[in-house]
Coordinates of C-alpha atoms in Angstrom, one line a residue:
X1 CA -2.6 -4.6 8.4
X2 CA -2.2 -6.1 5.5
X3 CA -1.4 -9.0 2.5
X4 CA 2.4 -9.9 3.1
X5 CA 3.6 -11.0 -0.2
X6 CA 6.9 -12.4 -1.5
X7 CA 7.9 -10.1 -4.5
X8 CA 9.4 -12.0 -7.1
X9 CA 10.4 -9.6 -10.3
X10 CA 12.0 -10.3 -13.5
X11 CA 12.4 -8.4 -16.8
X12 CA 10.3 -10.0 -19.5
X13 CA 8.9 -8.6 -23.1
X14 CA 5.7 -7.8 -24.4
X15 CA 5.0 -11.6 -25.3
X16 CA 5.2 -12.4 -21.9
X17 CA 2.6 -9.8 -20.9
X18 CA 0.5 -10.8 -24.4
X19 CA 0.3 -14.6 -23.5
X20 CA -0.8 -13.9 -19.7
X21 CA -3.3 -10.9 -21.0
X22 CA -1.5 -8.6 -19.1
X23 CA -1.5 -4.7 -19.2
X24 CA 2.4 -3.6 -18.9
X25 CA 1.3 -0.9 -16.3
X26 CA -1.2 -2.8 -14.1
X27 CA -2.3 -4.7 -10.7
X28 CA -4.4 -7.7 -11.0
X29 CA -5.0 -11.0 -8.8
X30 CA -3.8 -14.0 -10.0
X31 CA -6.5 -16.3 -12.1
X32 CA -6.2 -19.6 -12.9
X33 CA -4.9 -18.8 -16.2
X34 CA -1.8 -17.1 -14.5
X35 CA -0.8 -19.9 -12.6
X36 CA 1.5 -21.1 -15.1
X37 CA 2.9 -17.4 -14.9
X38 CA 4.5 -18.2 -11.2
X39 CA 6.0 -20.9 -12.5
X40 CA 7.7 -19.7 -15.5
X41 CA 8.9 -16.1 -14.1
X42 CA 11.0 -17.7 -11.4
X43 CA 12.5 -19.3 -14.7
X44 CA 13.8 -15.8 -15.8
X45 CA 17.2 -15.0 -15.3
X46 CA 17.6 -12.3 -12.7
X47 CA 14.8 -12.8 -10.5
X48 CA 14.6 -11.2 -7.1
X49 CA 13.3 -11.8 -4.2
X50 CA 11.4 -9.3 -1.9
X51 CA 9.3 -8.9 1.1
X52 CA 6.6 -7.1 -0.7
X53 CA 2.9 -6.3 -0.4
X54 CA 2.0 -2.6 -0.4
X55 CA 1.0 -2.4 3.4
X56 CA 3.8 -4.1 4.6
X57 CA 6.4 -2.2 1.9
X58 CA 5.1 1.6 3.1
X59 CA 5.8 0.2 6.8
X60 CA 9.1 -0.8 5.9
X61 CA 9.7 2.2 4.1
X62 CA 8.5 4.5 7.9
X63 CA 10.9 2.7 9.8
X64 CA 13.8 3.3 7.4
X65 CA 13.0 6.8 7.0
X66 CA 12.7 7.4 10.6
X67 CA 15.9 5.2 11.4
X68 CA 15.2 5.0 15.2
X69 CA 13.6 3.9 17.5
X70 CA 13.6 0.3 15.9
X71 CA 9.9 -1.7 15.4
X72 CA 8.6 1.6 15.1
X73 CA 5.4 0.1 12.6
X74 CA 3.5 -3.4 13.9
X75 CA 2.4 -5.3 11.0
X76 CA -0.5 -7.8 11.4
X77 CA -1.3 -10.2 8.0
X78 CA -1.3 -14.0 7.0
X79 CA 1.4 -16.1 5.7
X80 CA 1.7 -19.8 5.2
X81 CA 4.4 -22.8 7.4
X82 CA 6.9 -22.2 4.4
X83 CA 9.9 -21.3 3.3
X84 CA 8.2 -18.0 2.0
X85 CA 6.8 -17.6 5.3
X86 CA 10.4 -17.5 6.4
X87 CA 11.6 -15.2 4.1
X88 CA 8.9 -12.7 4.8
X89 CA 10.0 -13.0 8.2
X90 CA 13.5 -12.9 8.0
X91 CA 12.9 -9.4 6.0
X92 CA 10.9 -8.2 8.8
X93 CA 13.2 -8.6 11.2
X94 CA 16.2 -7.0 9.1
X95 CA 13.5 -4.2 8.2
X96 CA 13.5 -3.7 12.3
X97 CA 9.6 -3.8 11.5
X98 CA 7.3 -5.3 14.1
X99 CA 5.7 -7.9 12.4
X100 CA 3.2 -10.0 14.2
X101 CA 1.7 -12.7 11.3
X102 CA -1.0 -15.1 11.9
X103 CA 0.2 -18.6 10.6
X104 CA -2.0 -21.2 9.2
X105 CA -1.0 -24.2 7.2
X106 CA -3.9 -24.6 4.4
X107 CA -2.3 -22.1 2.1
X108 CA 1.0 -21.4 1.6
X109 CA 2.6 -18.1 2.0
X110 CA 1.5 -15.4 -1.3
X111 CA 3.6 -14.4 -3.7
X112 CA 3.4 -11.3 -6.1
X113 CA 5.1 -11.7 -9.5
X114 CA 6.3 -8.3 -10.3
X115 CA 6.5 -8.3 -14.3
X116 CA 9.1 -5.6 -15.9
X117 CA 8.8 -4.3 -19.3
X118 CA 11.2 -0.7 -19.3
X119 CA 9.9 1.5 -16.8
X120 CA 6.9 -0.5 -16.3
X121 CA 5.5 -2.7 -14.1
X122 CA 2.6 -5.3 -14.3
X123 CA 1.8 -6.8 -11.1
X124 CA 0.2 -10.3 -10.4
X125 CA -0.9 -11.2 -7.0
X126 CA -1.5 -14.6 -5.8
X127 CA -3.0 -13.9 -2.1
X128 CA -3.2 -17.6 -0.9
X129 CA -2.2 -17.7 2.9
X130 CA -2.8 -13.5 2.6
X131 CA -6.4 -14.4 2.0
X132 CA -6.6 -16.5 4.9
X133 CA -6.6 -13.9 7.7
X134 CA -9.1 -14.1 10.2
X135 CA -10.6 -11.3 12.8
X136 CA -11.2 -13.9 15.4
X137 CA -8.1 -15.8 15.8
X138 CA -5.3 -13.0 15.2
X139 CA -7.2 -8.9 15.3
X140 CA -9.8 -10.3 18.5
X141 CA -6.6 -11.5 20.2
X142 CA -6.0 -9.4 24.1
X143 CA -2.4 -9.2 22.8
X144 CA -2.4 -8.2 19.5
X145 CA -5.6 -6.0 20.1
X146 CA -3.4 -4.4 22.8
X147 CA -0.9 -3.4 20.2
X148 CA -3.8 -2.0 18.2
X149 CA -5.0 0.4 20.8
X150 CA -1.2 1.5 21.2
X151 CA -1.1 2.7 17.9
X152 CA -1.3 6.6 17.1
X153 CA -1.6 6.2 13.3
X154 CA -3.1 3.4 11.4
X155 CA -2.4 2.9 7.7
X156 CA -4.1 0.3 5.9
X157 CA -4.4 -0.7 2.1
X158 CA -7.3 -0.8 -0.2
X159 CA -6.0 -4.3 -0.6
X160 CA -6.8 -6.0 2.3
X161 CA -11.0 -5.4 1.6
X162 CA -10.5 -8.5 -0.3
X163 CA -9.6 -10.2 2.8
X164 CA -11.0 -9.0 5.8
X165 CA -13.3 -6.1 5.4
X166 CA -14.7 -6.7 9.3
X167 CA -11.2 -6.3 10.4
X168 CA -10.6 -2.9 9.1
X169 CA -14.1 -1.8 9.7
X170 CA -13.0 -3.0 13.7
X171 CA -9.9 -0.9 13.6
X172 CA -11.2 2.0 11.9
X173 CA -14.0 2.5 14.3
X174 CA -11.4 2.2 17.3
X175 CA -9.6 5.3 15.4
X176 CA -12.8 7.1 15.0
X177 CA -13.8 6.8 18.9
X178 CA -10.3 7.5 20.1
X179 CA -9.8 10.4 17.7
X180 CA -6.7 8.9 16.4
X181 CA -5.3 9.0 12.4
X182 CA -6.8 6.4 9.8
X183 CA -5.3 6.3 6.2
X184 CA -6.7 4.1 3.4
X185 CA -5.6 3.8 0.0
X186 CA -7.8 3.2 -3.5
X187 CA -4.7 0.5 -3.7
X188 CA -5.8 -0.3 -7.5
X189 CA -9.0 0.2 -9.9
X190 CA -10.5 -2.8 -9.3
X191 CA -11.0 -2.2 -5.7
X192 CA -13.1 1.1 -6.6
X193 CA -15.2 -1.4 -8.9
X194 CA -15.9 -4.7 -7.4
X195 CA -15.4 -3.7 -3.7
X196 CA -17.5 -0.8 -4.0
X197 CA -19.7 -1.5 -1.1
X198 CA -17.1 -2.3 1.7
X199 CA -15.0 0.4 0.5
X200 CA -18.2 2.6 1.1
X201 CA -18.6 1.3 4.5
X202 CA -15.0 2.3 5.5
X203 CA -14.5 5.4 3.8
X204 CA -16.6 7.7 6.4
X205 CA -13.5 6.8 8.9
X206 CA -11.2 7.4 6.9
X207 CA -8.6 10.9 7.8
X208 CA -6.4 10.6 5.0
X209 CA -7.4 8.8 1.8
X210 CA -4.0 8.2 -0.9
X211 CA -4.6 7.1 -4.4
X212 CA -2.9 7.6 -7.7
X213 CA -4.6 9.3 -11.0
X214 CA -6.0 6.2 -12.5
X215 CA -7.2 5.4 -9.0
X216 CA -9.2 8.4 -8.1
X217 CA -10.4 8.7 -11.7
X218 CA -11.6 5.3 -11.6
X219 CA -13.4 5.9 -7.8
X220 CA -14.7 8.7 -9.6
X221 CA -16.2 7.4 -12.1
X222 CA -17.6 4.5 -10.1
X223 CA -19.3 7.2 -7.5
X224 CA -20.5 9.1 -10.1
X225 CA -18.6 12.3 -9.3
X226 CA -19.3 13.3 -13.4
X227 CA -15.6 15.0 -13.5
X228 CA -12.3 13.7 -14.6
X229 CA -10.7 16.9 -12.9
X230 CA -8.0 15.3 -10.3
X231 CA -8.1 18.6 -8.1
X232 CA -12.1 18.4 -8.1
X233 CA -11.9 14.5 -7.9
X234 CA -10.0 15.2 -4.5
X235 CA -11.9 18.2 -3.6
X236 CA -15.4 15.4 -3.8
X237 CA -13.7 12.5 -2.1
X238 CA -13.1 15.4 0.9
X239 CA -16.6 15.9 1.0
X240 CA -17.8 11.9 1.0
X241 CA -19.7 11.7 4.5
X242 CA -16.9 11.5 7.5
X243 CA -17.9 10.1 11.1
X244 CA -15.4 12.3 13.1
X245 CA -15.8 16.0 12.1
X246 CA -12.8 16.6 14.7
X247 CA -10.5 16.0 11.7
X248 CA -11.1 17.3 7.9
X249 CA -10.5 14.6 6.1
X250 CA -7.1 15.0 3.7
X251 CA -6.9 13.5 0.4
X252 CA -3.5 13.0 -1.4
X253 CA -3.5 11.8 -5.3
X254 CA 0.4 11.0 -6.8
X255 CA 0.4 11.3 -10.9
X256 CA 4.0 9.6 -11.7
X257 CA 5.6 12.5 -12.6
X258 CA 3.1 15.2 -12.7
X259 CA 2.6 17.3 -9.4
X260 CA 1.1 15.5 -6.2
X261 CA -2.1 16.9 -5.6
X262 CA -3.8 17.5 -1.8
X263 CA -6.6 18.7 0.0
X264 CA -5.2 21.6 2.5
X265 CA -8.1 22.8 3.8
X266 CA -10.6 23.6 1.8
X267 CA -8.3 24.3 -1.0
X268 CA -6.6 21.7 -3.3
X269 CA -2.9 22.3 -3.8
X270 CA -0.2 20.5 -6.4
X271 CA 2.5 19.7 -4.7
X272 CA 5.6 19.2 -7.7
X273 CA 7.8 15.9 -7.4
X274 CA 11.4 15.3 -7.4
X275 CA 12.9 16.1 -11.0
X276 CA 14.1 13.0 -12.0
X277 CA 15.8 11.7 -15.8
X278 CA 13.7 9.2 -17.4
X279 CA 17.0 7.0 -17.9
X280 CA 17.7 6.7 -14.2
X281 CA 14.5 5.2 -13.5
X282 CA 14.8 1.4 -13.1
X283 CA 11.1 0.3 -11.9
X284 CA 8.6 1.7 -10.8
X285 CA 7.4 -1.1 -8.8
X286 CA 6.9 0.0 -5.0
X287 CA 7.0 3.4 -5.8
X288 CA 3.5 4.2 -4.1
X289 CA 4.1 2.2 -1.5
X290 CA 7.2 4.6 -0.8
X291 CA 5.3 7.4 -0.9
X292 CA 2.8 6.5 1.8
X293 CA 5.7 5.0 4.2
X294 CA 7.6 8.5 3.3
X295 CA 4.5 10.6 3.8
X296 CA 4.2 8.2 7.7
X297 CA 7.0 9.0 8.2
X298 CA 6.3 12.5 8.8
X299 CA 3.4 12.3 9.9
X300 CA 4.0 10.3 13.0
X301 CA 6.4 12.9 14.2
X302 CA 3.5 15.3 14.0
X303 CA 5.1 17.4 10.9
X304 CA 2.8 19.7 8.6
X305 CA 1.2 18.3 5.6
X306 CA 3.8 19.7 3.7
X307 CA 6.4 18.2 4.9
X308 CA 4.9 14.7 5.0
X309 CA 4.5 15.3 1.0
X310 CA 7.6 16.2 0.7
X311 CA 9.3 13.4 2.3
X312 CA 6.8 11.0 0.3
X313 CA 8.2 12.2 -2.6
X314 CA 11.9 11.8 -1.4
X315 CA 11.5 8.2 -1.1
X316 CA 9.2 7.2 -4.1
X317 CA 12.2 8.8 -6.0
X318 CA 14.9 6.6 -4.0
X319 CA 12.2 3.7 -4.5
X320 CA 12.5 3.8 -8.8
X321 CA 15.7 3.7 -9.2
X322 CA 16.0 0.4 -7.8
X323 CA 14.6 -2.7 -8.8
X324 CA 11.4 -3.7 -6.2
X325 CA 10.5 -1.3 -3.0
X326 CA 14.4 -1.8 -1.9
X327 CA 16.6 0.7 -0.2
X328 CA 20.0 2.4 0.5
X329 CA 21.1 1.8 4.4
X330 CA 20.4 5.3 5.4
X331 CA 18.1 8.1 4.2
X332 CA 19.3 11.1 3.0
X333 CA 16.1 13.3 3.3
X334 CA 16.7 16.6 5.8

């Protein structure tokens, strides 16, 4: 569950990113002083078009890993009565995901403008529709709670707290009771800062909690956790009170290209990523979001830790050397 988003990406230089005040490396929501942004990058030559939105791109990114059966992932998120709105469904469809979005025509559908400076990327989100998502007339629903209670994993982004914190809270307390797998992810910094208290209110549900360095180091900081030690960073979020002690809680922090590092067990482990040449990287746009689906991927065929890092890694590394979170047709990860 999630904010669907229509990537748009374009290169652009550093005076793009200086008039807008943005970082090159970043993940912000759109302000009004950005809404001339949206306008001016679909001006760019070379733009693409993507489903996006980190939920919906590590879903997209299970199903293509595991191949078959098809609609292996339900989706659940907000989009406006648009042309967007179709997009994001037509890429659903050809994604073979099963996407189930509420559809309300106040806002219209978000969009995320992905900006590219060399291997960098500086994301924008404008949530509008994403925003609009509402427990009671989508979540409370007989069917699409149904699917819900199908589900053995859930994954859902730090993201969507800006949206509908009572809806994760609902869905993460099914998990708990029914003993069932809930992942989070820190998502981006500012969650960690100005959504500190929901965050706090889901995180003693959540089994497996994913996050990059500046991530954890930023949740760290805002806890007060008085290290800037990624393994002891990890080791601490482990700790963070959990409401079912059937499962240890793992944590999993990426660091571009330094090692992965996890909880297994009580130890912390680095886990080292796919060498890659610094000229074959093309964006890095998506390519957390390809971790977590890879790292799903595994997991919901019941494979070790391990091997869900492993396969995480495969696919972030497929991920940046294209532009957005696209694909080849088939996997090649054995």
């Amino acid at each position: 569950m999630g904010n669907p988003l229509l990537d748009i990406s374009a290169v652009v230089d550093k005076d793009f990113l200086d008039k807008y005040g943005l970082k090159p490396n970043d993940q912000i929501l759109a302000e009004e002083k950005h809404k001339a942004l949206f306008e001016e990058i679909v001006k760019k030559s070379h733009v693409e078009y993507h489903a996006g939105g980190a939920t919906q791109n590590s879903v997209k990114i299970a199903q293509w890993m595991l191949q078959k059966p098809h609609k292996v992932g339900t989706f659940f998120g907000c989009i406006g009565a648009d042309r967007f709105g179709e997009i994001l469904r037509q890429k659903a469809a050809e994604a073979h995901m099963d996407a189930h979005y509420l559809e309300q025509n106040e806002e219209p559908t978000g969009t995320c403008a992905a900006c590219i400076t060399g291997d960098n990327r500086s994301l924008v989100a404008n949530l509008a529709a994403a925003n609009c998502y509402k427990k009671e007339k989508h979540l409370d629903l007989d069917s699409n709670w149904e699917l819900v209670q199908k589900a053995k994993v859930y994954y859902i982004a730090g993201f969507f707290l800006t949206v509908s914190p009572e809806s994760i809270l609902k869905v993460a307390k099914h998990v708990s009771e029914s003993n069932k797998i809930f992942c989070m992810n820190l998502s981006a910094p500012f969650i960690s800062q100005f959504f500190k208290e929901d965050l706090m209110k889901v995180m003693p549900y959540v089994d497996i909690l994913f996050g990059n360095e500046t991530e954890a180091a930023t949740f760290a900081k805002e806890q007060g956790f008085k290290t800037e030690d990624i393994a002891e960073i990890a080791r601490q979020c482990q700790n963070l009170p959990k409401e079912n002690q059937k499962r240890q809680r793992v944590v999993v922090f990426t660091q571009g290209k330094e090692d992965t590092v996890a909880t297994v067990g009580d130890r912390v482990t680095a886990f080292p990523v796919v060498d890659i040449d610094q000229n074959d990287i093309v964006d890095t746009n998506g390519a957390g979001d390809a971790f977590v689906g890879g790292f799903l991927s595994q997991l919901v065929v019941e494979r070790p830790l391990e091997e869900c890092i492993r396969a995480g890694h495969y696919a972030a590394n497929v991920i940046i050397k294209r532009v957005g979170c696209t694909f080849p047709e088939m996997p090649n990860f054995h």
